[in-house]
Tab-separated table of C-alpha atoms in Angstrom:
chain	number	residue	atom	x	y	z
A	1	MET	CA	0.000	0.000	0.000
A	2	LEU	CA	1.149	3.540	-0.626
A	3	ARG	CA	1.043	6.170	2.091
A	4	PHE	CA	0.984	9.782	0.991
A	5	LYS	CA	2.961	12.183	3.175
A	6	LEU	CA	0.871	15.192	2.224
A	7	LYS	CA	0.374	16.463	5.781
A	8	GLU	CA	4.115	16.321	6.443
A	9	MET	CA	4.862	18.147	3.193
A	10	LEU	CA	2.284	20.846	4.030
A	11	ALA	CA	3.793	21.342	7.484
A	12	GLU	CA	7.326	21.565	6.072
A	13	LYS	CA	6.361	24.058	3.343
A	14	SER	CA	4.401	26.151	5.860
A	15	PHE	CA	7.439	26.258	8.156
A	16	GLN	CA	9.811	27.162	5.298
A	17	GLU	CA	7.576	29.979	4.072
A	18	GLY	CA	6.616	31.189	7.548
A	19	ARG	CA	2.893	31.059	6.863
A	20	ARG	CA	-0.004	28.642	6.994
A	21	ILE	CA	-0.644	26.739	3.771
A	22	THR	CA	-4.063	25.126	3.407
A	23	MET	CA	-5.387	22.269	1.305
A	24	VAL	CA	-7.509	24.861	-0.506
A	25	GLU	CA	-4.358	26.737	-1.549
A	26	VAL	CA	-2.663	23.527	-2.720
A	27	ALA	CA	-5.822	22.613	-4.653
A	28	GLU	CA	-5.884	26.005	-6.381
A	29	LYS	CA	-2.168	25.932	-7.259
A	30	THR	CA	-2.103	22.310	-8.486
A	31	GLY	CA	-5.538	21.892	-10.044
A	32	ILE	CA	-6.183	18.836	-7.840
A	33	SER	CA	-9.551	18.945	-6.094
A	34	ARG	CA	-9.562	19.634	-2.368
A	35	ILE	CA	-11.556	16.444	-1.818
A	36	THR	CA	-8.902	14.364	-3.589
A	37	LEU	CA	-6.147	16.006	-1.549
A	38	SER	CA	-8.067	15.338	1.654
A	39	LYS	CA	-8.526	11.682	0.731
A	40	MET	CA	-4.833	11.362	-0.107
A	41	ALA	CA	-3.924	12.830	3.272
A	42	ASN	CA	-6.449	10.977	5.434
A	43	GLN	CA	-7.752	7.809	3.770
A	44	LYS	CA	-5.580	4.744	4.321
A	45	GLY	CA	-4.737	3.031	1.016
A	46	TYR	CA	-6.261	5.770	-1.175
A	47	SER	CA	-5.400	5.325	-4.856
A	48	THR	CA	-4.768	8.309	-7.136
A	49	VAL	CA	-3.541	8.937	-10.672
A	50	THR	CA	0.132	9.575	-11.435
A	51	ASP	CA	-0.711	13.023	-12.815
A	52	ASN	CA	-1.685	14.113	-9.293
A	53	LEU	CA	1.636	12.883	-7.931
A	54	ASP	CA	3.453	14.784	-10.677
A	55	LYS	CA	1.572	17.996	-9.828
A	56	LEU	CA	2.315	17.615	-6.111
A	57	CYS	CA	6.020	16.988	-6.741
A	58	ALA	CA	6.136	20.137	-8.892
A	59	TYR	CA	4.286	22.199	-6.256
A	60	PHE	CA	6.440	21.053	-3.339
A	61	GLY	CA	9.657	20.902	-5.395
A	62	CYS	CA	10.312	17.351	-4.263
A	63	SER	CA	10.845	13.834	-5.531
A	64	LEU	CA	8.198	11.115	-5.520
A	65	SER	CA	9.872	9.368	-2.574
A	66	GLU	CA	9.312	12.490	-0.479
A	67	ILE	CA	5.569	12.560	-1.182
A	68	ALA	CA	4.765	8.832	-0.998
A	69	GLU	CA	6.130	5.702	0.604
A	70	TYR	CA	5.435	2.013	0.184
A	71	LEU	CA	4.187	0.130	3.229
A	72	PRO	CA	3.745	-3.652	3.041
A	73	GLU	CA	0.158	-4.672	3.757
A	74	GLU	CA	-0.429	-6.344	7.092
A	75	LYS	CA	-1.887	-9.833	6.802
């Protein structure tokens, strides 16, 4: 399963820029719906399209490994 580190990336970018960055702002800047971003951040095992990952990497200026990680499924 993939885990998206969207909350961590938001916190880091907010700290770097010295201001609060919201999901609404990320949605507006990336073109990804706020609902999709919320699901990526909060819903365990949420699946999204690679275009969204590309947009998030461009927005945060990061690599894919910084925005998502693979976690083996528990059996």
